[in-house]
PDB file of C-alpha atoms in Angstrom:
ATOM      1  CA  MET A 260     -18.869 -44.301 217.342  1.00  0.00           C
ATOM      2  CA  ALA A 261     -16.576 -42.450 214.797  1.00  0.00           C
ATOM      3  CA  VAL A 262     -18.182 -39.529 213.039  1.00  0.00           C
ATOM      4  CA  PRO A 263     -18.146 -40.309 209.382  1.00  0.00           C
ATOM      5  CA  PRO A 264     -15.572 -37.966 207.415  1.00  0.00           C
ATOM      6  CA  PRO A 265     -18.326 -36.406 205.014  1.00  0.00           C
ATOM      7  CA  VAL A 266     -20.096 -35.005 208.369  1.00  0.00           C
ATOM      8  CA  VAL A 267     -16.941 -33.744 209.481  1.00  0.00           C
ATOM      9  CA  ALA A 268     -16.301 -31.886 206.497  1.00  0.00           C
ATOM     10  CA  SER A 269     -19.736 -30.455 206.289  1.00  0.00           C
ATOM     11  CA  VAL A 270     -19.506 -29.204 209.942  1.00  0.00           C
ATOM     12  CA  ARG A 271     -16.172 -27.810 209.249  1.00  0.00           C
ATOM     13  CA  ALA A 272     -17.234 -25.880 206.277  1.00  0.00           C
ATOM     14  CA  ALA A 273     -20.415 -24.696 207.985  1.00  0.00           C
ATOM     15  CA  TRP A 274     -18.571 -23.516 211.075  1.00  0.00           C
ATOM     16  CA  ARG A 275     -15.948 -21.679 208.888  1.00  0.00           C
ATOM     17  CA  TRP A 276     -18.635 -19.875 206.930  1.00  0.00           C
ATOM     18  CA  GLN A 277     -20.280 -18.507 210.187  1.00  0.00           C
ATOM     19  CA  TRP A 278     -17.035 -17.709 211.491  1.00  0.00           C
ATOM     20  CA  GLN A 279     -16.415 -15.617 208.429  1.00  0.00           C
ATOM     21  CA  GLN A 280     -19.765 -13.718 209.077  1.00  0.00           C
ATOM     22  CA  LEU A 281     -19.221 -13.269 212.805  1.00  0.00           C
ATOM     23  CA  MET A 282     -15.797 -11.984 212.093  1.00  0.00           C
ATOM     24  CA  GLY A 283     -17.119  -9.384 209.730  1.00  0.00           C
ATOM     25  CA  GLY A 284     -18.875  -7.721 212.378  1.00  0.00           C
ATOM     26  CA  LEU A 285     -16.188  -8.242 215.100  1.00  0.00           C
ATOM     27  CA  GLY A 286     -13.036  -7.201 212.892  1.00  0.00           C
ATOM     28  CA  PRO A 287     -13.431  -6.201 209.210  1.00  0.00           C
ATOM     29  CA  ALA A 288     -11.043  -7.194 206.876  1.00  0.00           C
ATOM     30  CA  ASP A 289      -9.804  -6.259 203.260  1.00  0.00           C
ATOM     31  CA  ALA A 290      -9.707  -8.427 200.248  1.00  0.00           C
ATOM     32  CA  GLU A 291      -6.453 -10.198 201.303  1.00  0.00           C
ATOM     33  CA  GLY A 292      -7.749 -11.120 204.836  1.00  0.00           C
ATOM     34  CA  ASN A 293      -6.080  -8.306 206.717  1.00  0.00           C
ATOM     35  CA  TYR A 294      -7.781  -6.880 209.592  1.00  0.00           C
ATOM     36  CA  CYS A 295      -8.785  -3.052 209.007  1.00  0.00           C
ATOM     37  CA  ARG A 296      -9.679  -0.887 212.131  1.00  0.00           C
ATOM     38  CA  PRO A 297     -13.160   0.515 211.543  1.00  0.00           C
ATOM     39  CA  ALA A 298     -13.244   4.422 211.250  1.00  0.00           C
ATOM     40  CA  GLY A 299     -14.460   6.285 214.207  1.00  0.00           C
ATOM     41  CA  ALA A 300     -16.663   9.243 214.505  1.00  0.00           C
ATOM     42  CA  PHE A 301     -14.888  11.959 216.673  1.00  0.00           C
ATOM     43  CA  THR A 302     -11.263  11.483 215.409  1.00  0.00           C
ATOM     44  CA  VAL A 303      -9.864  15.085 214.562  1.00  0.00           C
ATOM     45  CA  LEU A 304      -7.399  16.598 217.007  1.00  0.00           C
ATOM     46  CA  PRO A 305      -9.283  19.771 218.363  1.00  0.00           C
ATOM     47  CA  PRO A 306      -7.795  22.703 219.736  1.00  0.00           C
ATOM     48  CA  LEU A 307      -7.520  23.108 223.540  1.00  0.00           C
ATOM     49  CA  PRO A 308     -10.829  23.980 224.772  1.00  0.00           C
ATOM     50  CA  ALA A 309     -11.136  27.392 226.473  1.00  0.00           C
ATOM     51  CA  THR A 310     -12.611  25.634 229.565  1.00  0.00           C
ATOM     52  CA  ALA A 311      -9.701  23.056 229.858  1.00  0.00           C
ATOM     53  CA  GLY A 312      -8.461  24.327 233.325  1.00  0.00           C
ATOM     54  CA  THR A 313     -12.234  24.335 234.644  1.00  0.00           C
ATOM     55  CA  SER A 314     -12.613  22.086 237.486  1.00  0.00           C
ATOM     56  CA  ALA A 315     -14.565  18.987 236.534  1.00  0.00           C
ATOM     57  CA  GLY A 316     -15.513  20.515 233.087  1.00  0.00           C
ATOM     58  CA  HIS A 317     -14.639  17.608 231.304  1.00  0.00           C
ATOM     59  CA  VAL A 318     -15.130  13.609 231.595  1.00  0.00           C
ATOM     60  CA  LEU A 319     -12.636  10.885 230.421  1.00  0.00           C
ATOM     61  CA  ILE A 320     -14.902   7.882 229.643  1.00  0.00           C
ATOM     62  CA  VAL A 321     -12.738   4.777 229.621  1.00  0.00           C
ATOM     63  CA  GLY A 322     -13.214   0.813 229.834  1.00  0.00           C
ATOM     64  CA  ARG A 323     -10.878  -1.429 231.906  1.00  0.00           C
ATOM     65  CA  SER A 324     -10.204  -3.932 229.199  1.00  0.00           C
ATOM     66  CA  CYS A 325      -9.555  -1.552 226.168  1.00  0.00           C
ATOM     67  CA  PRO A 326      -5.942  -1.009 225.588  1.00  0.00           C
ATOM     68  CA  TRP A 327      -6.873   2.295 223.407  1.00  0.00           C
ATOM     69  CA  ALA A 328      -8.709   3.606 226.582  1.00  0.00           C
ATOM     70  CA  HIS A 329      -5.687   2.455 228.861  1.00  0.00           C
ATOM     71  CA  ARG A 330      -3.394   4.828 226.861  1.00  0.00           C
ATOM     72  CA  ALA A 331      -5.673   7.650 227.747  1.00  0.00           C
ATOM     73  CA  TRP A 332      -6.106   6.789 231.245  1.00  0.00           C
ATOM     74  CA  LEU A 333      -2.262   6.501 231.769  1.00  0.00           C
ATOM     75  CA  VAL A 334      -1.845  10.149 230.395  1.00  0.00           C
ATOM     76  CA  TRP A 335      -4.512  11.300 232.494  1.00  0.00           C
ATOM     77  CA  THR A 336      -2.704   9.644 235.452  1.00  0.00           C
ATOM     78  CA  LEU A 337       0.739  10.917 234.539  1.00  0.00           C
ATOM     79  CA  ARG A 338      -0.353  14.355 233.889  1.00  0.00           C
ATOM     80  CA  GLN A 339      -2.212  14.469 237.146  1.00  0.00           C
ATOM     81  CA  LEU A 340      -5.400  15.761 235.552  1.00  0.00           C
ATOM     82  CA  GLN A 341      -7.829  14.577 238.102  1.00  0.00           C
ATOM     83  CA  SER A 342      -8.647  18.133 239.104  1.00  0.00           C
ATOM     84  CA  THR A 343      -9.915  19.153 235.685  1.00  0.00           C
ATOM     85  CA  ILE A 344     -11.133  15.997 234.215  1.00  0.00           C
ATOM     86  CA  ASP A 345     -13.367  13.580 235.901  1.00  0.00           C
ATOM     87  CA  LEU A 346     -12.992   9.828 234.941  1.00  0.00           C
ATOM     88  CA  VAL A 347     -15.882   7.599 234.221  1.00  0.00           C
ATOM     89  CA  VAL A 348     -15.423   3.859 233.681  1.00  0.00           C
ATOM     90  CA  VAL A 349     -17.946   2.120 231.501  1.00  0.00           C
ATOM     91  CA  GLU A 350     -18.655  -1.817 231.854  1.00  0.00           C
ATOM     92  CA  PRO A 351     -18.882  -4.205 229.070  1.00  0.00           C
ATOM     93  CA  ASP A 352     -22.354  -5.798 228.229  1.00  0.00           C
ATOM     94  CA  PRO A 353     -21.232  -8.909 226.391  1.00  0.00           C
ATOM     95  CA  GLY A 354     -24.964  -9.987 225.524  1.00  0.00           C
ATOM     96  CA  ALA A 355     -25.439  -6.589 223.458  1.00  0.00           C
ATOM     97  CA  GLY A 356     -21.859  -6.063 222.338  1.00  0.00           C
ATOM     98  CA  ARG A 357     -21.674  -2.823 223.835  1.00  0.00           C
ATOM     99  CA  TRP A 358     -20.321  -0.499 226.609  1.00  0.00           C
ATOM    100  CA  GLN A 359     -22.900   0.432 229.152  1.00  0.00           C
ATOM    101  CA  PHE A 360     -22.902   3.303 232.061  1.00  0.00           C
ATOM    102  CA  ASN A 361     -23.501   2.333 235.669  1.00  0.00           C
ATOM    103  CA  PRO A 362     -25.061   4.467 236.865  1.00  0.00           C
ATOM    104  CA  PRO A 363     -26.411   6.310 233.747  1.00  0.00           C
ATOM    105  CA  PHE A 364     -24.294   9.211 232.534  1.00  0.00           C
ATOM    106  CA  GLU A 365     -26.015  12.483 230.946  1.00  0.00           C
ATOM    107  CA  GLY A 366     -29.223  10.465 230.518  1.00  0.00           C
ATOM    108  CA  ALA A 367     -27.465   7.547 228.638  1.00  0.00           C
ATOM    109  CA  GLN A 368     -27.639   4.094 229.692  1.00  0.00           C
ATOM    110  CA  ALA A 369     -25.193   2.824 226.848  1.00  0.00           C
ATOM    111  CA  LEU A 370     -22.193   4.420 225.544  1.00  0.00           C
ATOM    112  CA  ALA A 371     -23.787   4.328 222.117  1.00  0.00           C
ATOM    113  CA  ASP A 372     -26.697   6.359 223.395  1.00  0.00           C
ATOM    114  CA  LEU A 373     -24.284   9.193 224.380  1.00  0.00           C
ATOM    115  CA  TYR A 374     -22.608   9.025 220.767  1.00  0.00           C
ATOM    116  CA  ARG A 375     -26.142   9.315 219.180  1.00  0.00           C
ATOM    117  CA  SER A 376     -26.943  12.249 221.232  1.00  0.00           C
ATOM    118  CA  CYS A 377     -23.768  13.950 220.336  1.00  0.00           C
ATOM    119  CA  GLY A 378     -24.321  13.629 216.497  1.00  0.00           C
ATOM    120  CA  ALA A 379     -22.353  10.412 215.507  1.00  0.00           C
ATOM    121  CA  PRO A 380     -23.493   8.809 212.427  1.00  0.00           C
ATOM    122  CA  ALA A 381     -25.660   5.408 213.241  1.00  0.00           C
ATOM    123  CA  ALA A 382     -22.938   3.045 211.798  1.00  0.00           C
ATOM    124  CA  ALA A 383     -19.831   4.833 213.638  1.00  0.00           C
ATOM    125  CA  PRO A 384     -18.763   2.515 216.568  1.00  0.00           C
ATOM    126  CA  ALA A 385     -19.443   3.549 220.006  1.00  0.00           C
ATOM    127  CA  SER A 386     -15.835   2.934 221.440  1.00  0.00           C
ATOM    128  CA  VAL A 387     -13.569   4.147 224.243  1.00  0.00           C
ATOM    129  CA  PRO A 388     -11.778   6.472 225.220  1.00  0.00           C
ATOM    130  CA  VAL A 389     -14.180   9.404 224.898  1.00  0.00           C
ATOM    131  CA  LEU A 390     -13.338  12.939 226.127  1.00  0.00           C
ATOM    132  CA  TYR A 391     -16.541  14.687 226.903  1.00  0.00           C
ATOM    133  CA  ASP A 392     -17.533  18.506 227.365  1.00  0.00           C
ATOM    134  CA  ARG A 393     -20.045  18.792 230.124  1.00  0.00           C
ATOM    135  CA  ALA A 394     -20.826  22.356 229.580  1.00  0.00           C
ATOM    136  CA  GLU A 395     -21.344  21.994 225.730  1.00  0.00           C
ATOM    137  CA  ARG A 396     -22.555  18.297 226.062  1.00  0.00           C
ATOM    138  CA  ARG A 397     -20.634  17.082 223.164  1.00  0.00           C
ATOM    139  CA  ILE A 398     -17.877  14.458 222.480  1.00  0.00           C
ATOM    140  CA  VAL A 399     -14.592  16.423 221.987  1.00  0.00           C
ATOM    141  CA  VAL A 400     -12.625  13.670 220.600  1.00  0.00           C
ATOM    142  CA  ASN A 401     -12.495   9.892 220.658  1.00  0.00           C
ATOM    143  CA  GLU A 402      -9.430   8.824 218.732  1.00  0.00           C
ATOM    144  CA  SER A 403      -6.673   7.639 221.230  1.00  0.00           C
ATOM    145  CA  ALA A 404      -3.955   8.536 219.362  1.00  0.00           C
ATOM    146  CA  ARG A 405      -5.370  12.303 219.233  1.00  0.00           C
ATOM    147  CA  LEU A 406      -6.720  12.352 222.660  1.00  0.00           C
ATOM    148  CA  ILE A 407      -3.346  11.418 224.475  1.00  0.00           C
ATOM    149  CA  GLU A 408      -1.740  14.300 222.441  1.00  0.00           C
ATOM    150  CA  LEU A 409      -4.595  16.603 223.583  1.00  0.00           C
ATOM    151  CA  LEU A 410      -4.342  15.446 227.275  1.00  0.00           C
ATOM    152  CA  ASN A 411      -0.545  15.865 227.178  1.00  0.00           C
ATOM    153  CA  ARG A 412      -1.190  19.655 226.229  1.00  0.00           C
ATOM    154  CA  TRP A 413      -4.006  20.032 228.964  1.00  0.00           C
ATOM    155  CA  PRO A 414      -3.146  22.442 231.887  1.00  0.00           C
ATOM    156  CA  ALA A 415      -1.516  20.335 234.480  1.00  0.00           C
ATOM    157  CA  PRO A 416       0.062  20.949 237.877  1.00  0.00           C
ATOM    158  CA  HIS A 417       3.482  22.475 238.089  1.00  0.00           C
ATOM    159  CA  GLY A 418       6.494  20.073 237.561  1.00  0.00           C
ATOM    160  CA  VAL A 419       4.230  17.369 235.722  1.00  0.00           C
ATOM    161  CA  PRO A 420       6.251  15.859 232.788  1.00  0.00           C
ATOM    162  CA  ASP A 421       5.677  16.667 229.177  1.00  0.00           C
ATOM    163  CA  LEU A 422       5.279  13.382 227.418  1.00  0.00           C
ATOM    164  CA  GLU A 423       5.752  14.998 224.116  1.00  0.00           C
ATOM    165  CA  PRO A 424       9.128  17.017 224.330  1.00  0.00           C
ATOM    166  CA  ALA A 425      10.020  19.053 221.500  1.00  0.00           C
ATOM    167  CA  ASP A 426      13.660  17.847 221.289  1.00  0.00           C
ATOM    168  CA  GLN A 427      12.453  14.262 220.630  1.00  0.00           C
ATOM    169  CA  SER A 428       9.587  15.221 218.165  1.00  0.00           C
ATOM    170  CA  GLU A 429      10.922  13.156 215.146  1.00  0.00           C
ATOM    171  CA  ARG A 430      12.155  10.229 217.089  1.00  0.00           C
ATOM    172  CA  LEU A 431       8.783  10.071 219.088  1.00  0.00           C
ATOM    173  CA  ALA A 432       6.574  10.453 215.927  1.00  0.00           C
ATOM    174  CA  ALA A 433       8.527   7.572 214.269  1.00  0.00           C
ATOM    175  CA  TRP A 434       7.963   5.229 217.265  1.00  0.00           C
ATOM    176  CA  ARG A 435       4.567   6.128 217.717  1.00  0.00           C
ATOM    177  CA  GLN A 436       3.721   5.456 213.968  1.00  0.00           C
ATOM    178  CA  ARG A 437       5.471   2.154 213.899  1.00  0.00           C
ATOM    179  CA  LEU A 438       4.087   1.006 217.320  1.00  0.00           C
ATOM    180  CA  GLN A 439       0.490   1.810 216.318  1.00  0.00           C
ATOM    181  CA  GLY A 440       0.652  -0.066 212.994  1.00  0.00           C
ATOM    182  CA  GLU A 441       2.769  -3.091 213.987  1.00  0.00           C
ATOM    183  CA  VAL A 442       2.331  -3.542 217.633  1.00  0.00           C
ATOM    184  CA  ASN A 443      -1.008  -1.971 218.879  1.00  0.00           C
ATOM    185  CA  ASP A 444      -3.136  -2.759 215.711  1.00  0.00           C
ATOM    186  CA  GLY A 445      -0.632  -5.756 215.081  1.00  0.00           C
ATOM    187  CA  VAL A 446      -1.780  -8.036 217.716  1.00  0.00           C
ATOM    188  CA  TYR A 447      -5.295  -7.370 216.529  1.00  0.00           C
ATOM    189  CA  ARG A 448      -4.200  -8.066 212.961  1.00  0.00           C
ATOM    190  CA  CYS A 449      -2.866 -11.295 214.153  1.00  0.00           C
ATOM    191  CA  GLY A 450      -6.019 -12.227 216.193  1.00  0.00           C
ATOM    192  CA  PHE A 451      -8.460 -11.140 213.537  1.00  0.00           C
ATOM    193  CA  ALA A 452      -6.603 -12.393 210.201  1.00  0.00           C
ATOM    194  CA  ARG A 453      -8.900 -14.115 207.990  1.00  0.00           C
ATOM    195  CA  ASN A 454      -6.239 -16.472 206.572  1.00  0.00           C
ATOM    196  CA  GLN A 455      -2.832 -17.697 207.106  1.00  0.00           C
ATOM    197  CA  ALA A 456      -0.855 -15.353 204.933  1.00  0.00           C
ATOM    198  CA  ALA A 457      -2.569 -12.213 206.624  1.00  0.00           C
ATOM    199  CA  TYR A 458      -1.613 -13.809 210.018  1.00  0.00           C
ATOM    200  CA  ASN A 459       1.869 -14.453 208.695  1.00  0.00           C
ATOM    201  CA  ARG A 460       2.396 -10.753 207.598  1.00  0.00           C
ATOM    202  CA  ALA A 461       1.035  -9.405 211.033  1.00  0.00           C
ATOM    203  CA  GLU A 462       2.877 -11.663 213.288  1.00  0.00           C
ATOM    204  CA  SER A 463       6.220 -11.118 211.417  1.00  0.00           C
ATOM    205  CA  ALA A 464       5.862  -7.389 211.662  1.00  0.00           C
ATOM    206  CA  LEU A 465       4.779  -7.696 215.323  1.00  0.00           C
ATOM    207  CA  PHE A 466       7.928  -9.397 216.367  1.00  0.00           C
ATOM    208  CA  GLU A 467      10.130  -7.155 214.230  1.00  0.00           C
ATOM    209  CA  ALA A 468       9.024  -4.224 215.892  1.00  0.00           C
ATOM    210  CA  LEU A 469       9.508  -5.808 219.262  1.00  0.00           C
ATOM    211  CA  GLU A 470      12.974  -6.634 218.205  1.00  0.00           C
ATOM    212  CA  ALA A 471      13.606  -3.149 217.188  1.00  0.00           C
ATOM    213  CA  ALA A 472      12.207  -1.667 220.352  1.00  0.00           C
ATOM    214  CA  GLU A 473      14.649  -4.139 222.179  1.00  0.00           C
ATOM    215  CA  ALA A 474      17.553  -2.946 220.353  1.00  0.00           C
ATOM    216  CA  GLU A 475      16.708   0.697 220.992  1.00  0.00           C
ATOM    217  CA  LEU A 476      16.274   0.079 224.775  1.00  0.00           C
ATOM    218  CA  GLN A 477      19.491  -1.889 224.892  1.00  0.00           C
ATOM    219  CA  ALA A 478      21.416   0.964 223.080  1.00  0.00           C
ATOM    220  CA  ALA A 479      19.913   4.178 224.387  1.00  0.00           C
ATOM    221  CA  GLY A 480      17.371   3.372 227.266  1.00  0.00           C
ATOM    222  CA  PRO A 481      15.899   3.377 229.804  1.00  0.00           C
ATOM    223  CA  TRP A 482      12.942   4.852 227.729  1.00  0.00           C
ATOM    224  CA  LEU A 483      12.325   4.704 224.263  1.00  0.00           C
ATOM    225  CA  CYS A 484      12.790   8.298 223.521  1.00  0.00           C
ATOM    226  CA  GLY A 485      15.527   9.291 225.999  1.00  0.00           C
ATOM    227  CA  THR A 486      15.846   9.517 229.837  1.00  0.00           C
ATOM    228  CA  ALA A 487      12.029   9.971 230.328  1.00  0.00           C
ATOM    229  CA  PRO A 488       8.847   8.262 229.644  1.00  0.00           C
ATOM    230  CA  SER A 489       7.117   9.837 226.611  1.00  0.00           C
ATOM    231  CA  LEU A 490       3.841   9.135 224.691  1.00  0.00           C
ATOM    232  CA  ALA A 491       5.849   6.309 222.833  1.00  0.00           C
ATOM    233  CA  ASP A 492       6.181   4.445 226.077  1.00  0.00           C
ATOM    234  CA  VAL A 493       2.624   5.074 226.916  1.00  0.00           C
ATOM    235  CA  VAL A 494       1.383   3.665 223.471  1.00  0.00           C
ATOM    236  CA  LEU A 495       3.656   0.544 223.998  1.00  0.00           C
ATOM    237  CA  PHE A 496       2.690  -0.339 227.522  1.00  0.00           C
ATOM    238  CA  PRO A 497      -1.131  -1.409 227.147  1.00  0.00           C
ATOM    239  CA  THR A 498      -0.086  -4.014 224.416  1.00  0.00           C
ATOM    240  CA  LEU A 499       2.819  -5.469 226.372  1.00  0.00           C
ATOM    241  CA  ILE A 500       1.248  -5.511 229.732  1.00  0.00           C
ATOM    242  CA  ARG A 501      -1.571  -7.828 228.209  1.00  0.00           C
ATOM    243  CA  LEU A 502       0.773 -10.018 226.111  1.00  0.00           C
ATOM    244  CA  GLU A 503       0.972 -13.092 228.077  1.00  0.00           C
ATOM    245  CA  LEU A 504      -2.273 -12.680 229.539  1.00  0.00           C
ATOM    246  CA  VAL A 505      -4.397 -12.151 226.408  1.00  0.00           C
ATOM    247  CA  TYR A 506      -2.620 -11.586 223.265  1.00  0.00           C
ATOM    248  CA  ALA A 507      -0.410 -14.637 223.260  1.00  0.00           C
ATOM    249  CA  PRO A 508      -2.730 -17.239 223.943  1.00  0.00           C
ATOM    250  CA  LEU A 509      -5.892 -15.923 222.112  1.00  0.00           C
ATOM    251  CA  PHE A 510      -4.390 -13.931 219.241  1.00  0.00           C
ATOM    252  CA  GLY A 511      -1.659 -16.245 218.590  1.00  0.00           C
ATOM    253  CA  CYS A 512       1.232 -13.791 219.330  1.00  0.00           C
ATOM    254  CA  SER A 513       3.431 -16.443 220.800  1.00  0.00           C
ATOM    255  CA  ARG A 514       6.563 -16.973 218.717  1.00  0.00           C
ATOM    256  CA  ARG A 515       8.670 -15.573 221.612  1.00  0.00           C
ATOM    257  CA  PRO A 516       7.619 -14.784 225.210  1.00  0.00           C
ATOM    258  CA  LEU A 517       8.631 -11.193 226.455  1.00  0.00           C
ATOM    259  CA  TRP A 518      11.423 -12.449 228.917  1.00  0.00           C
ATOM    260  CA  GLN A 519      13.412 -13.405 225.802  1.00  0.00           C
ATOM    261  CA  PHE A 520      13.445  -9.619 225.324  1.00  0.00           C
ATOM    262  CA  PRO A 521      15.584  -8.537 228.516  1.00  0.00           C
ATOM    263  CA  ALA A 522      15.419  -4.840 227.941  1.00  0.00           C
ATOM    264  CA  LEU A 523      11.668  -4.828 226.960  1.00  0.00           C
ATOM    265  CA  TRP A 524      11.030  -7.126 229.914  1.00  0.00           C
ATOM    266  CA  ARG A 525      12.765  -4.588 232.292  1.00  0.00           C
ATOM    267  CA  TRP A 526      11.143  -1.697 230.658  1.00  0.00           C
ATOM    268  CA  ARG A 527       7.589  -3.049 231.151  1.00  0.00           C
ATOM    269  CA  ALA A 528       8.454  -3.610 234.779  1.00  0.00           C
ATOM    270  CA  ARG A 529       9.962   0.000 235.311  1.00  0.00           C
ATOM    271  CA  PHE A 530       6.747   1.561 233.689  1.00  0.00           C
ATOM    272  CA  HIS A 531       4.468  -0.539 235.639  1.00  0.00           C
ATOM    273  CA  GLY A 532       6.469   0.879 238.729  1.00  0.00           C
ATOM    274  CA  ILE A 533       5.516   4.567 237.921  1.00  0.00           C
ATOM    275  CA  GLU A 534       3.270   6.113 240.636  1.00  0.00           C
ATOM    276  CA  GLY A 535      -0.324   5.528 239.571  1.00  0.00           C
ATOM    277  CA  VAL A 536       0.248   3.106 236.721  1.00  0.00           C
ATOM    278  CA  ALA A 537      -0.617  -0.282 238.668  1.00  0.00           C
ATOM    279  CA  ALA A 538      -3.969   1.364 239.324  1.00  0.00           C
ATOM    280  CA  THR A 539      -4.860   1.296 235.712  1.00  0.00           C
ATOM    281  CA  CYS A 540      -4.368  -2.245 235.258  1.00  0.00           C
ATOM    282  CA  PHE A 541      -6.948  -4.752 235.704  1.00  0.00           C
ATOM    283  CA  PRO A 542      -5.862  -8.355 234.652  1.00  0.00           C
ATOM    284  CA  GLN A 543      -8.959 -10.172 235.821  1.00  0.00           C
ATOM    285  CA  ALA A 544     -11.124  -7.741 233.730  1.00  0.00           C
ATOM    286  CA  TRP A 545      -8.926  -8.156 230.560  1.00  0.00           C
ATOM    287  CA  ARG A 546      -9.019 -11.886 230.600  1.00  0.00           C
ATOM    288  CA  GLN A 547     -12.713 -11.975 231.306  1.00  0.00           C
ATOM    289  CA  ASP A 548     -13.656  -9.627 228.491  1.00  0.00           C
ATOM    290  CA  TYR A 549     -11.441 -10.911 225.995  1.00  0.00           C
ATOM    291  CA  PHE A 550     -11.829 -14.599 226.429  1.00  0.00           C
ATOM    292  CA  GLY A 551     -15.485 -14.290 227.507  1.00  0.00           C
ATOM    293  CA  ALA A 552     -16.863 -11.792 224.857  1.00  0.00           C
ATOM    294  CA  LEU A 553     -14.752 -12.441 221.752  1.00  0.00           C
ATOM    295  CA  PHE A 554     -17.024 -15.419 220.689  1.00  0.00           C
ATOM    296  CA  PRO A 555     -15.834 -16.030 217.218  1.00  0.00           C
ATOM    297  CA  LEU A 556     -12.071 -16.340 218.442  1.00  0.00           C
ATOM    298  CA  HIS A 557     -12.896 -18.438 221.826  1.00  0.00           C
ATOM    299  CA  PRO A 558     -16.656 -19.971 221.323  1.00  0.00           C
ATOM    300  CA  SER A 559     -16.558 -21.849 224.679  1.00  0.00           C
ATOM    301  CA  GLY A 560     -16.202 -18.477 226.791  1.00  0.00           C
ATOM    302  CA  ILE A 561     -14.009 -20.632 229.218  1.00  0.00           C
ATOM    303  CA  ILE A 562     -11.364 -18.231 230.810  1.00  0.00           C
ATOM    304  CA  PRO A 563      -8.235 -20.228 230.698  1.00  0.00           C
ATOM    305  CA  ALA A 564      -5.519 -19.954 233.582  1.00  0.00           C
ATOM    306  CA  GLY A 565      -2.667 -17.695 233.088  1.00  0.00           C
ATOM    307  CA  PRO A 566       0.244 -16.246 234.798  1.00  0.00           C
ATOM    308  CA  ASP A 567       0.030 -13.525 237.707  1.00  0.00           C
ATOM    309  CA  LEU A 568       0.585 -10.136 236.893  1.00  0.00           C
ATOM    310  CA  THR A 569       2.765  -9.628 239.790  1.00  0.00           C
ATOM    311  CA  THR A 570       5.083 -12.255 238.405  1.00  0.00           C
ATOM    312  CA  LEU A 571       5.367 -10.598 235.149  1.00  0.00           C
ATOM    313  CA  VAL A 572       6.344  -7.338 236.460  1.00  0.00           C
ATOM    314  CA  ASN A 573       8.534  -8.467 239.293  1.00  0.00           C
ATOM    315  CA  ALA A 574      10.305 -11.596 238.053  1.00  0.00           C
ATOM    316  CA  SER A 575      13.619 -11.322 236.322  1.00  0.00           C
ATOM    317  CA  PRO A 576      14.138 -12.975 232.794  1.00  0.00           C
ATOM    318  CA  LEU A 577      16.533 -15.458 234.336  1.00  0.00           C
ATOM    319  CA  GLU A 578      13.833 -16.470 236.921  1.00  0.00           C
ATOM    320  CA  MET A 579      11.295 -16.968 234.039  1.00  0.00           C
ATOM    321  CA  MET A 580      13.737 -19.587 232.365  1.00  0.00           C
ATOM    322  CA  ARG A 581      13.676 -21.821 235.390  1.00  0.00           C
TER     323      ARG A 581
END
């Protein structure tokens, strides 16, 4: 028996109201429906700690599915900081909507407990990445854009590359600013948009930025800022490696598949091929956490089938067309 139209209209209105309430907690928005990333608690770039070169004196706390943590994990890897900064991976707790330690860390069961013990306001989100000082029992910084700058200045083994070279400073800053707003945040502004106009703005800006990156790589590659990887490449990679696996199907970032950007496609494969980078990529965890945990966007919790990461980093654009 067909459902009466008034029932359909009532259910649809009720669901939209509930969706708006849930989205308010998941991704706050401004009056025009544009997603606004919540402010963090430990966001100021600190000076390099006096104990930065001490063995295991600091801990980098990351989560496998978080792209902001991924960029810090990448810098930690590329700068070979394993001897002075330990790595702790927190696990998602979908039921409570938080990150948890397994086993407990510094007496904390959940990341939120560590934040509160370090003086974070009760309303501040307990997010990753986090750089923690063991000796002083404090969070040094958790804003990923600042954290990767600090990690790039951290004492590193001889010969390790500088990801923020002085001769590329202006170019690097311009790319990082654009990528942060239009690509890294941009995919979330698409997925968390409250209305069609907000989505259209975010989606247009996202693909305009990708087109600009494509043109830059075509003209001056192989990297965004010259002949070696930089922080600009670091901040772009976590978003683009998740594009087909998460952001295109879940956030509606699907106007053009990445294989239609051949220079970006080759760039992504090249970055993935850098020693240590593949070990920071967890496609199963990404899809499990995004599709399984973002209830307002995907109420069923069903994890759809998707492309294999090996194909995405090994196939050529021509092969993807077949």
